[in-house]
GROMACS .gro file of N, CA and C in nm:
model
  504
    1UNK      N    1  -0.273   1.634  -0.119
    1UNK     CA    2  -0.280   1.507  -0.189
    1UNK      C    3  -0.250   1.395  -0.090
    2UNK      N    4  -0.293   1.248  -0.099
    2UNK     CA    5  -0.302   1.147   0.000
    2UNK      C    6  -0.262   1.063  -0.138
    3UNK      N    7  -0.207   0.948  -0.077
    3UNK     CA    8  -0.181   0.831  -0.199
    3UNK      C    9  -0.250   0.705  -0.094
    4UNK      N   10  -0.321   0.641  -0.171
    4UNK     CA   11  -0.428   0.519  -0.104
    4UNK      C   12  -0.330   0.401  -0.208
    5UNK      N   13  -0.234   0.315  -0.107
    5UNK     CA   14  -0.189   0.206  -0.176
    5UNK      C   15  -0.301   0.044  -0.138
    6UNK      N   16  -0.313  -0.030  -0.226
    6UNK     CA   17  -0.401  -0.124  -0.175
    6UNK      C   18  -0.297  -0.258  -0.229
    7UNK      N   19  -0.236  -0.354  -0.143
    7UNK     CA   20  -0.154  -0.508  -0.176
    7UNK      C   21  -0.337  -0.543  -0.175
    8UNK      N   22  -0.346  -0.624  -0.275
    8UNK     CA   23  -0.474  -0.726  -0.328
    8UNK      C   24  -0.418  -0.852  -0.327
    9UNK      N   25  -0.531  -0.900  -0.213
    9UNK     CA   26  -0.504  -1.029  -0.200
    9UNK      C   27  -0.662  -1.121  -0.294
   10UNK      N   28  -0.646  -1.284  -0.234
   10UNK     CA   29  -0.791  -1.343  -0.316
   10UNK      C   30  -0.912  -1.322  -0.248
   11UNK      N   31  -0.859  -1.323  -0.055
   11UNK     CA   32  -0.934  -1.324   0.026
   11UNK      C   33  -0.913  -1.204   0.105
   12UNK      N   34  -0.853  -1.142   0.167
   12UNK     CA   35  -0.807  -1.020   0.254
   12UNK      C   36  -0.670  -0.946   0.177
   13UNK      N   37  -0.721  -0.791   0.167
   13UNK     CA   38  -0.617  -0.761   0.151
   13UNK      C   39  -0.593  -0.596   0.215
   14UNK      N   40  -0.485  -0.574   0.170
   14UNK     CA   41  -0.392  -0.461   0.332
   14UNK      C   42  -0.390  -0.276   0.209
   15UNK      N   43  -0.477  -0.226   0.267
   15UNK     CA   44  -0.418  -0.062   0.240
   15UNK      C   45  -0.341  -0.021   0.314
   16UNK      N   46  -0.294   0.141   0.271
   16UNK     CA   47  -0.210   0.211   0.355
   16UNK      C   48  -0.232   0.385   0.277
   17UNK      N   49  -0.291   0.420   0.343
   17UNK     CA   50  -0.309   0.582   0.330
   17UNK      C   51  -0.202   0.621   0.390
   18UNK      N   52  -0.175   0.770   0.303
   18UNK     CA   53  -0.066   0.826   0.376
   18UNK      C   54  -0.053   0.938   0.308
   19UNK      N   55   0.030   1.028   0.355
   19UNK     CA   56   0.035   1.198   0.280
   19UNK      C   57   0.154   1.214   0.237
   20UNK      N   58   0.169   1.333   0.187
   20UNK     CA   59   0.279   1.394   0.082
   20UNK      C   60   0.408   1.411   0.223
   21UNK      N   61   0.411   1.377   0.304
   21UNK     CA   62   0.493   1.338   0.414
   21UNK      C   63   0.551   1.196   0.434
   22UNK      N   64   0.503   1.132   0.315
   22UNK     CA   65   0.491   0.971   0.375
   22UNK      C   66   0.423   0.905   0.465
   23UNK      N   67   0.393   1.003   0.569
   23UNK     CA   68   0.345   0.964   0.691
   23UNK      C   69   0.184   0.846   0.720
   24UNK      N   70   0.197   0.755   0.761
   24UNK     CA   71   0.094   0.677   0.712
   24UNK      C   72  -0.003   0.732   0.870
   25UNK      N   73  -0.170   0.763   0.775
   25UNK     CA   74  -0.296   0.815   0.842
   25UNK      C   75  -0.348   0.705   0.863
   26UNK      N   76  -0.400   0.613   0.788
   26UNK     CA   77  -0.491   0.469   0.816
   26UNK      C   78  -0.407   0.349   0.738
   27UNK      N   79  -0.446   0.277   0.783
   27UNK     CA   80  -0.383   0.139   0.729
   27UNK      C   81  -0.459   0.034   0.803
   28UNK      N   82  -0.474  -0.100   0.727
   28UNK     CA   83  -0.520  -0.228   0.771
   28UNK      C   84  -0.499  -0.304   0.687
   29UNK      N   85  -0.521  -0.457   0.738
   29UNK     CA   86  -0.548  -0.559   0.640
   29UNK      C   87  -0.701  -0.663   0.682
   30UNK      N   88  -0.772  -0.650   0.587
   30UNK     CA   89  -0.908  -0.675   0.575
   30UNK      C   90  -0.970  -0.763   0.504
   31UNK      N   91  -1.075  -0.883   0.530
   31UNK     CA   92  -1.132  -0.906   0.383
   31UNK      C   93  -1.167  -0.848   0.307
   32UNK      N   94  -1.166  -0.919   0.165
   32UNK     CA   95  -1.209  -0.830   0.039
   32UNK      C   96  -1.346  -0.723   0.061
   33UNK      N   97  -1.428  -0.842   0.097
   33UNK     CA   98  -1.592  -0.758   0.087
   33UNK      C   99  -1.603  -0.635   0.216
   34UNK      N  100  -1.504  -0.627   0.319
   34UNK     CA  101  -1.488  -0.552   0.407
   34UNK      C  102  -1.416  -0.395   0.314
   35UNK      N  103  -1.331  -0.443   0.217
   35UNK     CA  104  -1.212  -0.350   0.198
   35UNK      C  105  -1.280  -0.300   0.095
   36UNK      N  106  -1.348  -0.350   0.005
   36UNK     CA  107  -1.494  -0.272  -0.060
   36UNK      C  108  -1.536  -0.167  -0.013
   37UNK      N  109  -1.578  -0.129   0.129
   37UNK     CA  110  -1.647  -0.076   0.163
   37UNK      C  111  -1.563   0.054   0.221
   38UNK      N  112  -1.437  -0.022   0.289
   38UNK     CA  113  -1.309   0.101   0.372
   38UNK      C  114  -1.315   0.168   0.211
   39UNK      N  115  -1.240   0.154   0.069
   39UNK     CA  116  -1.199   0.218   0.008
   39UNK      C  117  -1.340   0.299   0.001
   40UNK      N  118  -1.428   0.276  -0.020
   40UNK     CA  119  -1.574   0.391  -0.065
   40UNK      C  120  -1.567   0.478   0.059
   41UNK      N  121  -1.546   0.439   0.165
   41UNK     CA  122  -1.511   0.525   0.284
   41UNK      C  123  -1.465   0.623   0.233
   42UNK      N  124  -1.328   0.590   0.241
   42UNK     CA  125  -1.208   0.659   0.171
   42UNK      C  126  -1.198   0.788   0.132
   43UNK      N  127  -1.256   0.713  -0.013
   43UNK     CA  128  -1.295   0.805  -0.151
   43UNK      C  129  -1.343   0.898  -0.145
   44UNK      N  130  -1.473   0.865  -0.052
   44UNK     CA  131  -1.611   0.899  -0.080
   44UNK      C  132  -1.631   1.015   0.057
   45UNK      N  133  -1.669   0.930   0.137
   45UNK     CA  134  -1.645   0.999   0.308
   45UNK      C  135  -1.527   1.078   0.308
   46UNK      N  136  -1.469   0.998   0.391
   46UNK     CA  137  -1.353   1.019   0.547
   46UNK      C  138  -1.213   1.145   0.481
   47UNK      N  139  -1.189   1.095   0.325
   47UNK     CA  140  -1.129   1.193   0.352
   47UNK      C  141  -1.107   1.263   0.179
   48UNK      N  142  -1.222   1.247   0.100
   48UNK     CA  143  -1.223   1.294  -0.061
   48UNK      C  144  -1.240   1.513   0.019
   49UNK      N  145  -1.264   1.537   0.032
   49UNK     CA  146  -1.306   1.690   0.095
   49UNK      C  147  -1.192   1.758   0.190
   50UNK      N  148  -1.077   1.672   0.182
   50UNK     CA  149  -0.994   1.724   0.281
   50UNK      C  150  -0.917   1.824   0.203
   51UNK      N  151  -0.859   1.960   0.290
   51UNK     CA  152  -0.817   2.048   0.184
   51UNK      C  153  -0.635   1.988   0.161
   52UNK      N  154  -0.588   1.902   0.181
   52UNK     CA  155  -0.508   1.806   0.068
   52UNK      C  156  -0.519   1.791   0.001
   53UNK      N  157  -0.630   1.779  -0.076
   53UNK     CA  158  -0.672   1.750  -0.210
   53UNK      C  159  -0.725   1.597  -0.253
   54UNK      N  160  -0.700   1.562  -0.347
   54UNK     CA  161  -0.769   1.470  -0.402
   54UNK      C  162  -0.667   1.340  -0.382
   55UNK      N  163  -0.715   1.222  -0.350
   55UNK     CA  164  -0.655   1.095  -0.331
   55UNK      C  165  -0.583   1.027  -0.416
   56UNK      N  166  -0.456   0.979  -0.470
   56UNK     CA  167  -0.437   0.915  -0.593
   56UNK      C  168  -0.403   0.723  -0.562
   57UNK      N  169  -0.500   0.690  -0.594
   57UNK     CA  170  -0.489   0.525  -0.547
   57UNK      C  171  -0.375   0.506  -0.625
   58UNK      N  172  -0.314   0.383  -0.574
   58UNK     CA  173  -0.216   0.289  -0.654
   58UNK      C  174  -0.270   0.135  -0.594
   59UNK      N  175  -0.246   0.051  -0.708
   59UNK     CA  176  -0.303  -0.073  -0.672
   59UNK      C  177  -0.171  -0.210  -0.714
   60UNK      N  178  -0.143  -0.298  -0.668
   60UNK     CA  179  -0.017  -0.386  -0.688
   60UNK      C  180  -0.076  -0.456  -0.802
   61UNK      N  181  -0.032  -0.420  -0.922
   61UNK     CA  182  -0.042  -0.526  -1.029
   61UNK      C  183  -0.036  -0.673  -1.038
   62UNK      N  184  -0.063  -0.752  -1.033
   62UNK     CA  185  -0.059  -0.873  -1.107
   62UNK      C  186   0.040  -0.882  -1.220
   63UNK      N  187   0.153  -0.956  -1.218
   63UNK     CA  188   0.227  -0.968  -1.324
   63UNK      C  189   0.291  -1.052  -1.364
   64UNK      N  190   0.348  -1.116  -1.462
   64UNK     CA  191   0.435  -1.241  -1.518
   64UNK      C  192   0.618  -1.192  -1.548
   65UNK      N  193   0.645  -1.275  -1.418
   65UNK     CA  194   0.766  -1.271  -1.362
   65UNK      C  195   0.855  -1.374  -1.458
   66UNK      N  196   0.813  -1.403  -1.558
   66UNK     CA  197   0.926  -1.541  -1.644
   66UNK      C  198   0.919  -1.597  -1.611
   67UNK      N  199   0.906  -1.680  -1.486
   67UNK     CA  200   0.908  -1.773  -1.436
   67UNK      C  201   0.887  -1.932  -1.466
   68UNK      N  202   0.790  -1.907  -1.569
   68UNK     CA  203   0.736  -2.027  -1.635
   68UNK      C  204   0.672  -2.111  -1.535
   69UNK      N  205   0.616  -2.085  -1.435
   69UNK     CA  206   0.549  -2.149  -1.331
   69UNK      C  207   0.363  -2.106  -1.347
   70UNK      N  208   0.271  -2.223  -1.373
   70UNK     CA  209   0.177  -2.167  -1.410
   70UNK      C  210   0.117  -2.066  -1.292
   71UNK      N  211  -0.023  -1.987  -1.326
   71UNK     CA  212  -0.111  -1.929  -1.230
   71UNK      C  213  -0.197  -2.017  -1.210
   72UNK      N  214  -0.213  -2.027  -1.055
   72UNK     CA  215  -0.331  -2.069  -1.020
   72UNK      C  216  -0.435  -2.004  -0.954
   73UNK      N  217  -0.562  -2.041  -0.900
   73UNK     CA  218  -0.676  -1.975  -0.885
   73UNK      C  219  -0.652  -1.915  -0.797
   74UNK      N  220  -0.574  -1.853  -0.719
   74UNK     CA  221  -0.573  -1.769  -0.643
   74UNK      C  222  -0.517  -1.628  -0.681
   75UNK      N  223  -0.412  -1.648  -0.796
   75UNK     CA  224  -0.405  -1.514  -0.861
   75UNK      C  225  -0.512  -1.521  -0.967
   76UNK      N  226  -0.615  -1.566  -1.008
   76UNK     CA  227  -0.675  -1.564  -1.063
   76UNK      C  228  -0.777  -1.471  -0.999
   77UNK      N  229  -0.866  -1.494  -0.866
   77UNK     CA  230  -0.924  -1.459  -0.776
   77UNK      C  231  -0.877  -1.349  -0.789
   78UNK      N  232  -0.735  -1.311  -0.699
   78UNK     CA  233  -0.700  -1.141  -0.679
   78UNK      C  234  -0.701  -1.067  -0.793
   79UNK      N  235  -0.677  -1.120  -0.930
   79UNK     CA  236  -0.714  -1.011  -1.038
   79UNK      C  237  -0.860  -1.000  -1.045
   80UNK      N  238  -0.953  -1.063  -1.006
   80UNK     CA  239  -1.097  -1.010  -1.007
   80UNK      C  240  -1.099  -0.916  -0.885
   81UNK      N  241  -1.044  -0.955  -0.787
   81UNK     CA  242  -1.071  -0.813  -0.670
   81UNK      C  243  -0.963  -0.678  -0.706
   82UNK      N  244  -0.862  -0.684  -0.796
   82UNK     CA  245  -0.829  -0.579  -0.851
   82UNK      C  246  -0.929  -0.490  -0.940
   83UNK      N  247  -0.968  -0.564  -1.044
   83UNK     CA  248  -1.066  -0.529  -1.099
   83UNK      C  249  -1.225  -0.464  -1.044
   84UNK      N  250  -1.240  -0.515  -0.915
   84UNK     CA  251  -1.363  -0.488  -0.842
   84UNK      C  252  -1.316  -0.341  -0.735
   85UNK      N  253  -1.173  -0.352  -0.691
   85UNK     CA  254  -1.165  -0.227  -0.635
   85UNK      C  255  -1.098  -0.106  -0.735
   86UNK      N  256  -1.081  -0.111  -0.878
   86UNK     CA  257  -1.100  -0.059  -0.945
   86UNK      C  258  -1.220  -0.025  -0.973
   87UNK      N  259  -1.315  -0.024  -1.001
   87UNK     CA  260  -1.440  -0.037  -1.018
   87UNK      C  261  -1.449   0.083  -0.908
   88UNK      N  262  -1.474   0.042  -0.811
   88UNK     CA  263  -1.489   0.133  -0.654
   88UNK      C  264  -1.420   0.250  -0.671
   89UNK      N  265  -1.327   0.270  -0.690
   89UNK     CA  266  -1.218   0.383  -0.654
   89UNK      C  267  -1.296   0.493  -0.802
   90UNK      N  268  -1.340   0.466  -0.895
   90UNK     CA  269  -1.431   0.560  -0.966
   90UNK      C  270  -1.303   0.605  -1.075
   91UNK      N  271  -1.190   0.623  -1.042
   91UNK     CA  272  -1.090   0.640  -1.124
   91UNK      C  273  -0.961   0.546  -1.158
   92UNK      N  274  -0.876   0.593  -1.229
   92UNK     CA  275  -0.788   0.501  -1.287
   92UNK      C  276  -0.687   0.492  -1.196
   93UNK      N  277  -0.656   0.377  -1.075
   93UNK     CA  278  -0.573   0.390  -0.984
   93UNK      C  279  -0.478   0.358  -1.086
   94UNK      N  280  -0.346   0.390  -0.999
   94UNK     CA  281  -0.189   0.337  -1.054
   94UNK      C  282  -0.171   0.189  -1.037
   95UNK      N  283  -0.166   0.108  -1.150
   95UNK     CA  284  -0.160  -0.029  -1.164
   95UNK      C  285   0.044  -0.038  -1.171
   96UNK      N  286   0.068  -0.109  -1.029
   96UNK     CA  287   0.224  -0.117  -1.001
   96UNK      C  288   0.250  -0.256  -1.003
   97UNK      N  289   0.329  -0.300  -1.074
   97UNK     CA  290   0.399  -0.437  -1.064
   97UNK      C  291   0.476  -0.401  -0.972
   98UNK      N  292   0.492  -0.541  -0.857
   98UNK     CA  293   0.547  -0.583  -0.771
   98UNK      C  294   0.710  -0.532  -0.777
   99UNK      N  295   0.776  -0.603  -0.885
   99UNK     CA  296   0.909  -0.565  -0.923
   99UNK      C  297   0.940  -0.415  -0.886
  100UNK      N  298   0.856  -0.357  -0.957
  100UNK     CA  299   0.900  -0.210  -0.925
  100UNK      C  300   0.848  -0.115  -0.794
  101UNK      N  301   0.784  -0.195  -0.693
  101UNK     CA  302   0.822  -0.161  -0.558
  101UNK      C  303   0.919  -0.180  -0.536
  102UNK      N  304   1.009  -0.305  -0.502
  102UNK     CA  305   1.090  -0.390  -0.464
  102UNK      C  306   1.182  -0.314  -0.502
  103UNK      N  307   1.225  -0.284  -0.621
  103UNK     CA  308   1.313  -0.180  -0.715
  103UNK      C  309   1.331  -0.025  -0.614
  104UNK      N  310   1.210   0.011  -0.658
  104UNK     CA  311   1.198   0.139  -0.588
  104UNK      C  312   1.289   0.176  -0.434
  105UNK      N  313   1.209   0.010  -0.304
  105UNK     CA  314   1.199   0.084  -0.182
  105UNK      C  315   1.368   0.045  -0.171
  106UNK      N  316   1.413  -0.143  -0.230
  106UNK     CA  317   1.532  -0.175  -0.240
  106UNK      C  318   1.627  -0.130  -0.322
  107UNK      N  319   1.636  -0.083  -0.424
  107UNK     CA  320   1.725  -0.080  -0.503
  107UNK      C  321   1.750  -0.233  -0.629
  108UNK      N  322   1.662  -0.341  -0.573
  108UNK     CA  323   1.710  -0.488  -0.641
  108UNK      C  324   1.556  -0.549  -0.632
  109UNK      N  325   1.564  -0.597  -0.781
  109UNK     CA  326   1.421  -0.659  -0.798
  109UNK      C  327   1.416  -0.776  -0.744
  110UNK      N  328   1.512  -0.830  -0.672
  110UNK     CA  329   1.469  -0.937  -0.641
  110UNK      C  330   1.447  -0.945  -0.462
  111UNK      N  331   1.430  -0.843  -0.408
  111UNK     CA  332   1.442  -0.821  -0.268
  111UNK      C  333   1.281  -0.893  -0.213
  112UNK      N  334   1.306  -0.945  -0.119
  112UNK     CA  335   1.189  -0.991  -0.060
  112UNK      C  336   1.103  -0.958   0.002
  113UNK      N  337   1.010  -1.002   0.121
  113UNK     CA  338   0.941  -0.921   0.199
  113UNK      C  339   0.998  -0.822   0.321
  114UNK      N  340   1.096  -0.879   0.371
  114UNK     CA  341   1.151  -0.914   0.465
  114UNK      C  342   1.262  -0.754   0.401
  115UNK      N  343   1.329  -0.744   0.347
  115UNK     CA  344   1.411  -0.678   0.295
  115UNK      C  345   1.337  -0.567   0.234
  116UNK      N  346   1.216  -0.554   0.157
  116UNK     CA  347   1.137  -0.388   0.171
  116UNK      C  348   1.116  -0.348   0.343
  117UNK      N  349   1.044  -0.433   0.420
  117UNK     CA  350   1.014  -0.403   0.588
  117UNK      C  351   1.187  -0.354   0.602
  118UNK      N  352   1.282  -0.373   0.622
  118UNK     CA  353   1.390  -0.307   0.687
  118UNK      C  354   1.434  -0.181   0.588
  119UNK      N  355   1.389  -0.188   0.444
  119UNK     CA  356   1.446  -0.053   0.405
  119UNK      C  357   1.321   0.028   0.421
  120UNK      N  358   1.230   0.025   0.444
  120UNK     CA  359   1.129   0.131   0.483
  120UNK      C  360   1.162   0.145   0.645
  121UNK      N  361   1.225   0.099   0.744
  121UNK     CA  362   1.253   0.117   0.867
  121UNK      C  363   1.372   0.205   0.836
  122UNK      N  364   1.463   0.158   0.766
  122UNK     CA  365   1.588   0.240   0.727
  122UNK      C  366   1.579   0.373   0.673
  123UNK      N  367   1.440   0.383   0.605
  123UNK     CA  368   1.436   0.529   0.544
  123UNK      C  369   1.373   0.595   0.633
  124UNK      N  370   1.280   0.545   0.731
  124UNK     CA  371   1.158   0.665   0.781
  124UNK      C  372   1.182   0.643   0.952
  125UNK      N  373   1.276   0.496   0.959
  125UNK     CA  374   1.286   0.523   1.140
  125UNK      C  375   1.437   0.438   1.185
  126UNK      N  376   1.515   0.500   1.094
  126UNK     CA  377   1.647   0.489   1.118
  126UNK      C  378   1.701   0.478   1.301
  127UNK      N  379   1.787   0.369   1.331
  127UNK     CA  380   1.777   0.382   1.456
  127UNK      C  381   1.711   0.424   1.534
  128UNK      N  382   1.584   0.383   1.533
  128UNK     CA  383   1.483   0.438   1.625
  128UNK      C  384   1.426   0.275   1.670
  129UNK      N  385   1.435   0.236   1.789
  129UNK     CA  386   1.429   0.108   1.868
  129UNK      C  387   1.293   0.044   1.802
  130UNK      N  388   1.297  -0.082   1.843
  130UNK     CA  389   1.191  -0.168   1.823
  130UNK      C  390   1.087  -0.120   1.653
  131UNK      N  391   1.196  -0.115   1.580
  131UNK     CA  392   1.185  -0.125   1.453
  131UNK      C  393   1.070  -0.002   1.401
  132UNK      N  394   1.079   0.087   1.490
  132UNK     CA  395   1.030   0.227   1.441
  132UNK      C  396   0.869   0.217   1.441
  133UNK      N  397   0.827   0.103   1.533
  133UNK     CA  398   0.712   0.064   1.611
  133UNK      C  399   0.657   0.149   1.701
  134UNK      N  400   0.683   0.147   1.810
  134UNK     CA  401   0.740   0.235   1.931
  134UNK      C  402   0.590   0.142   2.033
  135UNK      N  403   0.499   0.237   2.132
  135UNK     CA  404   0.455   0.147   2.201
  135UNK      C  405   0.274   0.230   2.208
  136UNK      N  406   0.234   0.168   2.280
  136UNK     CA  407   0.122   0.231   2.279
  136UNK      C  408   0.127   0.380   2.341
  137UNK      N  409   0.170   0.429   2.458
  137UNK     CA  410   0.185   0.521   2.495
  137UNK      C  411   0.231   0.648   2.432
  138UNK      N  412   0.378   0.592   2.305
  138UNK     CA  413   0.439   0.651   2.262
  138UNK      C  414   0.459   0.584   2.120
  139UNK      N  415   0.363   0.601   2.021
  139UNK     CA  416   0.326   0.538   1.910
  139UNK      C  417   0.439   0.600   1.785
  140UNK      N  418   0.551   0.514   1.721
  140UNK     CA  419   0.581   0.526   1.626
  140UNK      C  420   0.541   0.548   1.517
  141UNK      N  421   0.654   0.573   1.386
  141UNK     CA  422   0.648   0.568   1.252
  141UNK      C  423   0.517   0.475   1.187
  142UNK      N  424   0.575   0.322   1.262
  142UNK     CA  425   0.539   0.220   1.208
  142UNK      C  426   0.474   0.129   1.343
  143UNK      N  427   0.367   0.203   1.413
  143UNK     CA  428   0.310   0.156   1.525
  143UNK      C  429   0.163   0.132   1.454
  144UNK      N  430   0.144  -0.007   1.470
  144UNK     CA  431   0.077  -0.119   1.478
  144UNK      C  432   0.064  -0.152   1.298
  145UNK      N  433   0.169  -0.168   1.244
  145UNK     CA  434   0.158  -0.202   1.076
  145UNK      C  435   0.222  -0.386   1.147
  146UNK      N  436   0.133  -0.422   1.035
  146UNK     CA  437   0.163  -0.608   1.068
  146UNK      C  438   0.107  -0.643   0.925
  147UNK      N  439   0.221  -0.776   0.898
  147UNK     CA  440   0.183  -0.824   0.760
  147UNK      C  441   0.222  -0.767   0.610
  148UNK      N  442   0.068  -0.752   0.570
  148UNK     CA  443   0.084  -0.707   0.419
  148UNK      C  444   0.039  -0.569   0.449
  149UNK      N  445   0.073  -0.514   0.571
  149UNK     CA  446   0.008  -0.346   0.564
  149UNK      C  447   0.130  -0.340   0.556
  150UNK      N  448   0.278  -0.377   0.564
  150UNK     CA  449   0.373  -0.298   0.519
  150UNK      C  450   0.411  -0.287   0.344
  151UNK      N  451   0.330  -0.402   0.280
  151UNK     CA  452   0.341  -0.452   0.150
  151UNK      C  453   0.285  -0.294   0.044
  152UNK      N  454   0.177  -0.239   0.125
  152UNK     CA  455   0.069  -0.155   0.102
  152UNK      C  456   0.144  -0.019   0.074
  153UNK      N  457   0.189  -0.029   0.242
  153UNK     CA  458   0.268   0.113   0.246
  153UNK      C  459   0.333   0.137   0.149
  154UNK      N  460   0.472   0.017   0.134
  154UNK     CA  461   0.564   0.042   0.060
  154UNK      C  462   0.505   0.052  -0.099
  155UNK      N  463   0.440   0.035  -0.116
  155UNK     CA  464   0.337   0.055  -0.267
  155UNK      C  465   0.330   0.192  -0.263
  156UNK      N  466   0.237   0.260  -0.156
  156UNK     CA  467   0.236   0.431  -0.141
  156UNK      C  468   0.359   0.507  -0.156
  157UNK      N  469   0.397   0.432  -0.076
  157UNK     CA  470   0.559   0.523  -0.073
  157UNK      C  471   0.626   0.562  -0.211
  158UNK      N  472   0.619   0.417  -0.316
  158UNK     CA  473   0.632   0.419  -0.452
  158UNK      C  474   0.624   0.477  -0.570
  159UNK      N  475   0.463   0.511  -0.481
  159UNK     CA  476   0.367   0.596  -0.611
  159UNK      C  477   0.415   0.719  -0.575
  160UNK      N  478   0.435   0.742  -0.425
  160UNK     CA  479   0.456   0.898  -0.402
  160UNK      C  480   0.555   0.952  -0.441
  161UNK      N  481   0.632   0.823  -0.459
  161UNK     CA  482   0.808   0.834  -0.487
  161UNK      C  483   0.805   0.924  -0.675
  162UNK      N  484   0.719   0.803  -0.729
  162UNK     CA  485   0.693   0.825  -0.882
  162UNK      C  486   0.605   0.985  -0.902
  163UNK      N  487   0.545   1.000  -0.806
  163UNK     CA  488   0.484   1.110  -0.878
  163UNK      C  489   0.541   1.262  -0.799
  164UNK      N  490   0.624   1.210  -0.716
  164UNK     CA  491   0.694   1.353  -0.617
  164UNK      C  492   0.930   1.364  -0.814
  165UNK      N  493   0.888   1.239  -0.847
  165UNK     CA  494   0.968   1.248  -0.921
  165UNK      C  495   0.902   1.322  -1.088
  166UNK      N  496   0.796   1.285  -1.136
  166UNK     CA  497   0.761   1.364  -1.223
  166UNK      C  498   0.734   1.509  -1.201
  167UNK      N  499   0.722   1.558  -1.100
  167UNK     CA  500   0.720   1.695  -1.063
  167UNK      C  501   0.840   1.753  -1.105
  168UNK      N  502   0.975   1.674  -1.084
  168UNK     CA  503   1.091   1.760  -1.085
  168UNK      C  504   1.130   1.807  -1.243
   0.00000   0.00000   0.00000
């Protein structure tokens, strides 16, 4: 089994494949009409036939935080490219509100970006220099993730978290 997490943005947004190891296989952050095409890859190609088994997408929900602050067209936008890489993926990915990453990788819904990136360093490259990066020669955990590909990961990690917990 592989878990395909996708952060949806209006204009570019960041996957993160990875296996029942955690271990992340592909990752990027892409435009939409580009990332159309990686997920059919995906699915479809590169790695639906692998004897892992079958892929389980998770996708970052869109959600209403209380806030009382209106939406504007840009979450407007990313719920149509949710909807469009739904569409693609052929099945019912895992629709995750934000909160409950944050929850998950932190422990506190209100943790930021900044604060999932160090507890996913803390869980998978604990004291391990230059933030569990490492270099080209000698490629880390978390060698060459930038941006919202850590947003992605930590989504995978989530789902894997949620569905390595319904097993028990």
């Amino acid at each position: 089994m592989l878990i395909l997490g996708i952060d949806p943005g209006n204009e570019q947004s960041a996957y993160a494949l990875i296996d029942e190891e955690y271990r992340p296989i592909r990752f990027d952050k892409l435009p939409n009409e580009v990332m159309r095409k990686t997920i059919s890859d995906i699915e479809l190609r590169n790695y639906g036939n692998r004897s892992e088994g079958a892929i389980k997408p998770a996708i970052e929900m869109i959600s209403h935080y209380g806030t009382g602050m209106a939406a504007g067209r840009t979450v407007y936008d990313t719920c149509i490219w949710i909807g469009r890489f739904t569409e693609i993926l052929g099945s019912d990915p895992a629709l995750i509100p934000r909160k409950t990453v944050v929850t998950n990788i932190c422990g506190n819904p209100k943790a930021k970006d900044s604060n999932v990136i160090q507890a996913l360093i803390d869980r998978f490259a604990y004291g391990v220099s230059n933030h569990g990066k490492g270099t080209k020669k000698a490629p880390g955990w978390f060698y060459g993730f930038t941006a919202d590909v850590w947003q992605a990961y930590a989504l995978a990690v989530t789902y894997l978290d949620i569905l390595k917990e319904g097993e028990k």
